[in-house]
Short mmCIF file of C-alpha atoms and ligand atoms in Angstrom, two decimals:
data_model
loop_
_atom_site.label_atom_id
_atom_site.label_comp_id
_atom_site.label_asym_id
_atom_site.label_seq_id
_atom_site.Cartn_x
_atom_site.Cartn_y
_atom_site.Cartn_z
CA MET A 1 3.76 -0.24 36.25
CA SER A 2 3.91 -3.81 34.99
CA HIS A 3 6.89 -4.75 32.85
CA ARG A 4 6.09 -5.08 29.14
CA TYR A 5 7.62 -8.23 27.73
CA THR A 6 10.05 -8.07 24.85
CA PHE A 7 8.96 -9.48 21.50
CA GLU A 8 11.03 -12.66 22.04
CA THR A 9 9.16 -13.38 25.28
CA GLN A 10 5.79 -12.49 23.77
CA LEU A 11 6.36 -15.15 21.12
CA LEU A 12 6.07 -17.76 23.89
CA HIS A 13 4.13 -16.14 26.68
CA ASN A 14 0.78 -15.15 25.27
CA LYS A 15 -2.84 -15.87 26.14
CA HIS A 16 -2.54 -19.31 24.52
CA LYS A 17 0.57 -20.68 26.22
CA VAL A 18 -1.47 -23.07 28.37
CA ASP A 19 -4.74 -24.79 27.43
CA PRO A 20 -7.12 -23.75 30.25
CA ALA A 21 -9.08 -27.03 30.01
CA THR A 22 -6.12 -29.42 30.50
CA GLY A 23 -2.99 -27.39 31.22
CA GLY A 24 -1.53 -28.66 27.93
CA VAL A 25 1.43 -26.54 26.80
CA SER A 26 0.29 -26.51 23.19
CA VAL A 27 -2.89 -25.17 21.60
CA PRO A 28 -5.34 -28.07 21.08
CA ILE A 29 -6.30 -28.79 17.47
CA GLN A 30 -10.08 -28.55 17.27
CA HIS A 31 -11.15 -30.46 14.17
CA ALA A 32 -14.90 -29.98 14.63
CA SER A 33 -16.55 -28.27 11.69
CA THR A 34 -19.70 -27.61 13.73
CA PHE A 35 -20.52 -27.05 17.39
CA HIS A 36 -23.49 -28.33 19.39
CA GLN A 37 -25.69 -25.56 20.75
CA PHE A 38 -26.96 -26.29 24.24
CA SER A 39 -29.98 -24.01 24.01
CA ALA A 40 -32.28 -22.83 21.26
CA ASP A 41 -32.43 -19.42 22.91
CA GLU A 42 -28.76 -18.69 23.28
CA PHE A 43 -26.02 -19.97 20.99
CA GLY A 44 -22.42 -20.49 22.12
CA LYS A 45 -19.39 -18.53 20.91
CA TYR A 46 -18.58 -21.13 18.24
CA ASP A 47 -21.15 -22.43 15.78
CA TYR A 48 -19.39 -23.34 12.52
CA SER A 49 -15.64 -23.47 11.86
CA ARG A 50 -15.60 -21.28 8.76
CA SER A 51 -16.99 -18.48 10.93
CA LEU A 52 -14.86 -19.15 14.01
CA ASN A 53 -12.71 -22.03 15.19
CA PRO A 54 -10.80 -22.06 18.48
CA THR A 55 -7.48 -23.26 17.00
CA ARG A 56 -7.54 -20.71 14.19
CA GLU A 57 -8.70 -18.07 16.65
CA ALA A 58 -5.62 -18.71 18.84
CA LEU A 59 -3.32 -18.00 15.89
CA GLU A 60 -5.39 -14.94 14.94
CA GLU A 61 -5.08 -13.54 18.46
CA ILE A 62 -1.34 -14.25 18.66
CA ILE A 63 -0.52 -12.52 15.36
CA ALA A 64 -2.79 -9.56 16.22
CA GLU A 65 -0.85 -9.01 19.43
CA LEU A 66 2.55 -9.37 17.76
CA GLU A 67 1.67 -6.90 14.98
CA GLY A 68 0.01 -4.46 17.41
CA GLY A 69 -3.43 -4.67 15.75
CA VAL A 70 -6.95 -5.09 17.08
CA ARG A 71 -7.73 -8.29 15.22
CA GLY A 72 -6.00 -10.96 13.15
CA PHE A 73 -7.36 -13.25 10.43
CA ALA A 74 -5.89 -16.52 9.22
CA PHE A 75 -6.36 -17.63 5.62
CA SER A 76 -5.58 -20.70 3.56
CA SER A 77 -2.60 -18.96 1.87
CA GLY A 78 -0.87 -15.61 1.66
CA MET A 79 -2.73 -14.98 -1.59
CA ALA A 80 -6.05 -15.75 0.13
CA ALA A 81 -5.21 -13.13 2.79
CA ILE A 82 -4.22 -10.59 0.13
CA SER A 83 -7.16 -11.31 -2.21
CA THR A 84 -9.73 -11.24 0.59
CA SER A 85 -8.33 -7.90 1.78
CA PHE A 86 -8.60 -6.55 -1.77
CA LEU A 87 -12.33 -7.35 -1.55
CA LEU A 88 -12.62 -4.32 0.74
CA LEU A 89 -12.42 -2.35 -2.52
CA SER A 90 -15.45 -1.66 -4.70
CA GLN A 91 -16.10 -1.25 -8.40
CA GLY A 92 -14.70 2.08 -9.61
CA ASP A 93 -11.90 2.19 -7.02
CA HIS A 94 -8.25 2.66 -7.95
CA VAL A 95 -5.24 1.08 -6.25
CA VAL A 96 -1.59 2.19 -6.33
CA VAL A 97 0.75 -0.81 -6.04
CA THR A 98 4.50 -1.29 -5.42
CA GLU A 99 6.10 -1.87 -8.81
CA ASP A 100 8.03 -5.07 -8.07
CA VAL A 101 5.26 -6.66 -6.06
CA TYR A 102 5.03 -10.46 -5.60
CA GLY A 103 3.98 -12.09 -8.91
CA GLY A 104 0.76 -13.57 -7.46
CA THR A 105 -0.34 -10.14 -6.21
CA TYR A 106 0.50 -8.70 -9.64
CA ARG A 107 -1.72 -11.37 -11.24
CA MET A 108 -4.58 -10.67 -8.82
CA VAL A 109 -4.45 -6.93 -9.55
CA THR A 110 -3.99 -7.16 -13.32
CA GLN A 111 -6.12 -10.19 -14.20
CA VAL A 112 -8.83 -10.37 -11.54
CA LEU A 113 -9.50 -6.98 -9.93
CA ASN A 114 -9.52 -5.32 -13.34
CA ARG A 115 -12.47 -7.52 -14.36
CA PHE A 116 -14.42 -6.14 -11.41
CA GLY A 117 -13.79 -2.54 -12.44
CA ILE A 118 -10.93 -1.88 -10.00
CA GLU A 119 -8.17 0.11 -11.65
CA HIS A 120 -4.49 0.04 -10.75
CA THR A 121 -1.23 1.93 -11.22
CA PHE A 122 2.17 0.41 -10.46
CA VAL A 123 4.77 2.80 -9.08
CA ASP A 124 8.28 2.65 -7.74
CA MET A 125 7.28 3.34 -4.13
CA THR A 126 10.78 4.50 -3.22
CA ASP A 127 9.83 7.61 -5.21
CA LEU A 128 7.27 9.48 -3.09
CA GLU A 129 6.72 12.06 -5.84
CA ALA A 130 5.70 9.26 -8.19
CA VAL A 131 3.33 7.89 -5.52
CA GLU A 132 1.67 11.32 -5.16
CA GLN A 133 1.37 11.63 -8.92
CA ALA A 134 -0.24 8.21 -9.25
CA ILE A 135 -3.08 9.15 -6.88
CA ARG A 136 -6.44 9.76 -8.55
CA PRO A 137 -9.71 11.03 -7.10
CA ASN A 138 -10.89 7.39 -6.87
CA THR A 139 -7.70 6.02 -5.24
CA ALA A 140 -8.89 3.93 -2.32
CA LEU A 141 -5.71 2.00 -1.49
CA LEU A 142 -1.92 2.21 -1.47
CA TYR A 143 -0.48 -1.30 -1.49
CA ALA A 144 3.18 -1.66 -0.47
CA GLU A 145 5.55 -4.56 -0.16
CA THR A 146 8.72 -3.64 1.68
CA PRO A 147 11.39 -4.76 1.19
CA SER A 148 10.01 -5.58 -2.21
CA ASN A 149 10.23 -8.87 -4.01
CA PRO A 150 12.74 -9.61 -5.55
CA LEU A 151 14.68 -6.34 -5.74
CA LEU A 152 14.55 -5.53 -2.02
CA LYS A 153 13.56 -1.91 -2.56
CA VAL A 154 12.48 -0.22 0.65
CA THR A 155 9.30 1.84 0.89
CA ASP A 156 8.99 4.46 3.62
CA ILE A 157 5.89 3.10 5.37
CA THR A 158 5.24 6.23 7.45
CA ALA A 159 5.47 8.48 4.38
CA ILE A 160 3.17 6.44 2.17
CA SER A 161 0.65 5.96 5.00
CA GLU A 162 0.55 9.74 5.39
CA ILE A 163 0.06 10.22 1.64
CA ALA A 164 -2.74 7.64 1.70
CA LYS A 165 -4.46 9.29 4.68
CA SER A 166 -4.26 12.74 3.14
CA HIS A 167 -6.23 11.35 0.17
CA GLY A 168 -8.68 9.31 2.26
CA ALA A 169 -7.14 6.02 1.10
CA LEU A 170 -6.09 2.93 3.04
CA THR A 171 -2.57 1.50 3.28
CA PHE A 172 -1.86 -2.23 3.13
CA VAL A 173 1.66 -3.54 3.72
CA ASP A 174 2.86 -7.02 2.82
CA ASN A 175 5.23 -7.76 5.72
CA THR A 176 6.22 -11.28 4.62
CA PHE A 177 9.96 -10.58 4.24
CA MET A 178 10.30 -8.89 7.64
CA THR A 179 7.72 -10.47 9.99
CA PRO A 180 6.59 -8.47 13.05
CA TYR A 181 9.89 -9.35 14.72
CA LEU A 182 11.70 -6.95 12.39
CA GLN A 183 8.99 -4.54 11.24
CA ARG A 184 5.54 -3.52 12.50
CA PRO A 185 3.74 -1.55 9.77
CA LEU A 186 0.61 -0.84 11.85
CA GLU A 187 2.76 1.15 14.31
CA LEU A 188 4.05 3.15 11.32
CA GLY A 189 0.59 4.13 10.05
CA ALA A 190 -0.59 1.21 7.88
CA ASP A 191 -4.19 -0.01 8.15
CA ILE A 192 -3.71 -3.69 7.29
CA VAL A 193 -0.59 -5.82 7.45
CA LEU A 194 -0.47 -8.96 5.32
CA HIS A 195 1.62 -12.11 5.44
CA SER A 196 2.40 -15.17 3.54
CA ALA A 197 2.80 -17.17 6.78
CA THR A 198 4.09 -19.93 4.52
CA LYS A 199 7.44 -18.17 4.88
CA PHE A 200 9.34 -17.01 7.99
CA LEU A 201 6.38 -17.19 10.39
CA SER A 202 5.89 -20.94 10.01
CA GLY A 203 9.48 -21.28 8.85
CA HIS A 204 9.85 -24.95 7.96
CA SER A 205 8.60 -25.30 4.36
CA ASP A 206 5.76 -27.48 5.58
CA THR A 207 2.60 -25.39 5.44
CA VAL A 208 0.83 -22.85 3.23
CA ALA A 209 -0.91 -20.08 5.19
CA GLY A 210 -1.80 -16.40 5.13
CA LEU A 211 -2.49 -13.77 7.78
CA ALA A 212 -3.95 -10.30 7.91
CA VAL A 213 -3.96 -7.96 10.90
CA VAL A 214 -6.10 -4.86 11.09
CA LYS A 215 -5.51 -1.70 13.07
CA ASP A 216 -9.02 -0.50 13.76
CA GLU A 217 -12.25 -2.16 14.85
CA GLU A 218 -14.43 -0.87 12.04
CA LEU A 219 -12.14 -2.19 9.31
CA ALA A 220 -11.71 -5.43 11.29
CA LYS A 221 -15.48 -5.98 11.22
CA ARG A 222 -15.54 -5.52 7.47
CA LEU A 223 -12.61 -7.89 6.94
CA TYR A 224 -14.17 -10.48 9.24
CA SER A 225 -17.34 -10.36 7.17
CA LEU A 226 -15.26 -10.89 3.99
CA GLN A 227 -13.26 -13.75 5.54
CA ASN A 228 -16.53 -15.46 6.44
CA SER A 229 -18.19 -14.65 3.09
CA PHE A 230 -15.31 -15.66 0.84
CA GLY A 231 -14.42 -18.55 3.10
CA ALA A 232 -10.72 -19.09 2.35
CA VAL A 233 -9.96 -19.85 6.00
CA LEU A 234 -6.90 -21.65 7.33
CA GLY A 235 -7.31 -25.30 8.33
CA VAL A 236 -6.64 -26.22 11.95
CA GLN A 237 -3.58 -28.43 11.39
CA ASP A 238 -1.94 -25.63 9.44
CA ALA A 239 -2.90 -23.05 12.06
CA TRP A 240 -1.15 -25.23 14.63
CA LEU A 241 1.96 -25.56 12.44
CA VAL A 242 2.16 -21.78 12.06
CA MET A 243 1.86 -21.31 15.84
CA ARG A 244 4.53 -23.96 16.42
CA GLY A 245 6.86 -22.29 13.92
CA MET A 246 6.33 -18.82 15.37
CA LYS A 247 7.68 -19.87 18.77
CA THR A 248 11.21 -19.92 17.31
CA LEU A 249 10.77 -16.93 14.99
CA SER A 250 13.25 -14.63 16.72
CA VAL A 251 16.10 -17.13 16.97
CA ARG A 252 15.62 -18.24 13.36
CA MET A 253 15.46 -14.66 12.12
CA ASN A 254 18.56 -13.63 14.10
CA GLN A 255 20.67 -16.50 12.81
CA SER A 256 19.49 -16.22 9.19
CA GLN A 257 19.90 -12.46 9.15
CA GLU A 258 23.47 -12.62 10.49
CA SER A 259 24.37 -15.11 7.77
CA ALA A 260 22.58 -13.05 5.11
CA LYS A 261 24.71 -10.01 6.01
CA LYS A 262 27.91 -12.06 5.61
CA ILE A 263 26.77 -13.60 2.33
CA ALA A 264 25.75 -10.20 0.92
CA GLU A 265 29.20 -8.79 1.81
CA PHE A 266 30.86 -11.78 0.20
CA LEU A 267 28.80 -11.57 -3.00
CA HIS A 268 29.41 -7.84 -3.21
CA LYS A 269 33.15 -8.51 -3.65
CA GLN A 270 32.83 -11.22 -6.31
CA PRO A 271 33.91 -10.51 -9.89
CA PHE A 272 31.12 -12.53 -11.54
CA ILE A 273 28.39 -10.69 -9.64
CA LYS A 274 27.02 -7.48 -11.17
CA ASN A 275 24.64 -6.36 -8.41
CA VAL A 276 23.71 -7.39 -4.90
CA PHE A 277 20.34 -6.22 -3.59
CA TYR A 278 20.18 -6.26 0.21
CA PRO A 279 18.99 -3.46 2.52
CA GLY A 280 21.79 -4.34 4.96
CA LEU A 281 24.51 -3.25 2.52
CA LEU A 282 25.69 0.32 3.02
CA ASN A 283 25.41 1.02 -0.70
CA HIS A 284 21.71 0.05 -0.71
CA PRO A 285 19.88 3.27 -1.71
CA GLN A 286 17.32 3.01 1.11
CA SER A 287 19.45 1.44 3.85
CA ASP A 288 18.77 4.49 6.09
CA ILE A 289 14.99 4.13 5.79
CA GLN A 290 15.31 0.43 6.50
CA LYS A 291 17.25 1.23 9.69
CA GLN A 292 14.61 3.74 10.78
CA GLN A 293 11.54 1.60 10.22
CA ALA A 294 12.79 -1.94 10.82
CA TYR A 295 14.93 -3.74 13.37
CA GLY A 296 17.13 -5.33 10.71
CA PRO A 297 17.58 -5.94 6.98
CA GLY A 298 16.15 -9.47 7.02
CA ALA A 299 17.37 -12.74 5.59
CA VAL A 300 16.53 -12.42 1.90
CA LEU A 301 18.89 -11.01 -0.71
CA SER A 302 19.04 -11.01 -4.47
CA PHE A 303 22.02 -10.89 -6.77
CA GLU A 304 22.58 -10.61 -10.46
CA LEU A 305 25.18 -12.63 -12.32
CA GLU A 306 27.43 -10.63 -14.62
CA ASN A 307 26.80 -13.19 -17.33
CA ALA A 308 23.27 -14.64 -17.31
CA GLU A 309 24.49 -17.54 -19.47
CA LEU A 310 26.32 -18.88 -16.41
CA LEU A 311 23.15 -19.08 -14.34
CA SER A 312 22.24 -22.73 -15.04
CA ARG A 313 25.79 -23.89 -14.46
CA PHE A 314 26.02 -21.91 -11.19
CA ILE A 315 22.74 -23.36 -9.90
CA GLU A 316 23.76 -26.91 -10.81
CA GLN A 317 27.04 -26.57 -8.92
CA LEU A 318 25.42 -25.36 -5.68
CA LYS A 319 25.06 -28.11 -3.09
CA LEU A 320 23.42 -26.50 -0.06
CA PRO A 321 20.44 -24.28 -0.96
CA VAL A 322 17.41 -26.01 -2.37
CA PHE A 323 16.53 -24.56 -5.76
CA ALA A 324 12.86 -23.83 -5.30
CA VAL A 325 10.00 -21.39 -5.15
CA SER A 326 9.42 -19.86 -1.68
CA LEU A 327 11.56 -18.39 1.08
CA GLY A 328 11.79 -17.97 4.81
CA ALA A 329 12.62 -21.52 5.85
CA VAL A 330 15.16 -23.35 8.01
CA GLU A 331 16.92 -24.49 4.84
CA SER A 332 18.33 -21.89 2.43
CA ILE A 333 16.24 -21.50 -0.71
CA LEU A 334 17.55 -20.21 -4.00
CA SER A 335 14.90 -18.97 -6.43
CA TYR A 336 14.94 -17.77 -9.98
CA PRO A 337 12.38 -14.90 -9.97
CA ALA A 338 12.05 -14.63 -13.77
CA LYS A 339 10.84 -18.24 -13.96
CA MET A 340 9.39 -18.72 -10.47
CA SER A 341 7.88 -15.99 -8.24
CA HIS A 342 7.50 -13.55 -11.14
CA ALA A 343 6.62 -15.93 -13.95
CA ALA A 344 3.08 -14.46 -13.81
CA MET A 345 4.53 -11.11 -14.93
CA PRO A 346 5.00 -10.62 -18.70
CA GLN A 347 8.67 -10.54 -19.80
CA HIS A 348 8.62 -6.87 -20.84
CA GLU A 349 7.15 -5.88 -17.46
CA ARG A 350 9.81 -7.91 -15.65
CA GLU A 351 12.60 -6.34 -17.66
CA ARG A 352 11.23 -2.85 -17.12
CA ARG A 353 11.32 -3.48 -13.37
CA GLY A 354 14.88 -4.83 -13.45
CA ILE A 355 13.93 -8.46 -12.82
CA SER A 356 16.50 -9.74 -15.29
CA VAL A 357 17.26 -13.27 -16.50
CA GLY A 358 20.51 -13.16 -14.48
CA LEU A 359 18.79 -12.38 -11.18
CA LEU A 360 18.66 -14.92 -8.35
CA ARG A 361 17.06 -14.59 -4.93
CA LEU A 362 18.51 -16.28 -1.88
CA SER A 363 16.56 -16.82 1.31
CA VAL A 364 19.16 -17.65 3.93
CA GLY A 365 18.37 -20.53 6.25
CA LEU A 366 20.05 -21.92 9.35
CA GLU A 367 23.11 -23.57 7.82
CA SER A 368 26.35 -21.94 8.98
CA ALA A 369 27.34 -18.84 7.02
CA GLU A 370 30.78 -20.35 6.55
CA ASP A 371 29.38 -23.43 4.77
CA LEU A 372 27.00 -21.37 2.63
CA ILE A 373 29.74 -18.97 1.54
CA ALA A 374 32.10 -21.87 0.73
CA ASP A 375 29.35 -23.46 -1.35
CA ILE A 376 28.56 -20.25 -3.26
CA ASP A 377 32.29 -19.65 -3.76
CA GLN A 378 32.90 -23.07 -5.30
CA ALA A 379 29.82 -22.76 -7.53
CA LEU A 380 30.87 -19.31 -8.74
CA ASN A 381 34.41 -20.50 -9.42
CA SER A 382 33.22 -23.52 -11.27
CA ALA A 383 30.80 -21.45 -13.39
CA GLY A 384 33.52 -18.85 -13.94
CA ILE A 385 36.12 -21.42 -15.02
CA PHE A 386 33.56 -22.89 -17.38
CA ALA A 387 32.97 -19.41 -18.87
CA VAL A 388 36.70 -18.84 -19.37
CA LYS A 389 37.08 -22.25 -21.08
CA LYS A 390 34.17 -21.48 -23.40
CA GLU A 391 35.87 -18.21 -24.27
CA GLU A 392 39.10 -20.08 -25.10
CA VAL A 393 37.28 -22.51 -27.41
CA LYS A 394 35.94 -19.56 -29.42
C1 LIG B 401 5.96 -11.28 -0.49
C2 LIG B 401 4.95 -12.35 -0.74
N1 LIG B 401 3.66 -12.07 -0.54
C3 LIG B 401 2.70 -13.00 -0.75
C4 LIG B 401 3.01 -14.27 -1.19
C5 LIG B 401 1.90 -15.26 -1.43
O1 LIG B 401 1.83 -16.16 -0.38
P1 LIG B 401 1.32 -17.69 -0.52
O2 LIG B 401 2.27 -18.38 -1.43
O3 LIG B 401 1.35 -18.19 0.90
O4 LIG B 401 -0.05 -17.63 -1.08
C6 LIG B 401 4.35 -14.60 -1.40
C7 LIG B 401 4.69 -15.95 -1.86
O5 LIG B 401 5.78 -16.22 -2.28
C8 LIG B 401 5.35 -13.62 -1.16
O6 LIG B 401 6.64 -13.88 -1.36
#
């Protein structure tokens, strides 16, 4: 029996490691939008780059193999991958969605799909009873994001896939926070796995991209037709950047995850911090499910300041993380969900979900954990001292 390579090795040793035409150890970037046909009777494999392009195809094949699916699709953004996959639904269908889903997905469901007669219900997917109760006769899809954004709630992928199947519905899982290195939803029963490849997969804050991988051929054919019809395909330079980034995925994830664990532990002990949300903490309500279905808790955590008034001061004092939208990069990124990733969600909806004005999300990069903790420590102290002084003035 031939030895099956580990994931780390598969990241480098796949069908595309050497260009068969030249021996080049990098996938060639094929800019051509159209391809000459050598015969009027028989056309070649490639005819027009929206339909198929060799550089994009390489990325699509690599991600399909890593996620354990039959076919991958690369889109111009994570939202393009998600929105195109939603087009598998039809007028009159109903979709059940993770409550604290990414703000852009929330906007797509509530402001776009609804106009095409596709209904939705948001549920806390950690509550399987609530998921069952949300199902209607016309439910065609269960859409999960796990760990969720920004509260890092963990959905049991096997359980919700089973619920979906028992009602004849599909399951989509947004795997952006985990990547296939840490979690492979198709192996757990999902039908489509989705990615903002802008994040950990490309990993360097230098490209916007989306991916979808499908488990069965029939669904893959339908999604291919939608990718070609809607046309939000990934450009070739960006496809190359994603492939380049993915080569170091495992080492980046390992390092960032180790630091994230240390930072979560540190924050957990701090007096000015009310809550730390991280599936790697023992007190996380679904840490057991995370251990069962994923190979680690990931490199993203959120925390809530005891006093939201200190938030601006704390952010201003931090020197290392960039304060920005996005996550999953070599540099640590601190985000403010209420005003960034979840700004598309109305305030009352955010508050109901626990996305408070004191909540910050940290995506841990490749700086040393020691430096990051020292930086957070000084910023917290400085914000805390400021708070005490303000109190004295009163
Ligand atoms: C979990 C998740 N899914 C999807 C997206 C959308 O991806 P993109 O920004 O590449 O369109 C994001 C973006 O932040 C995200 O965090």
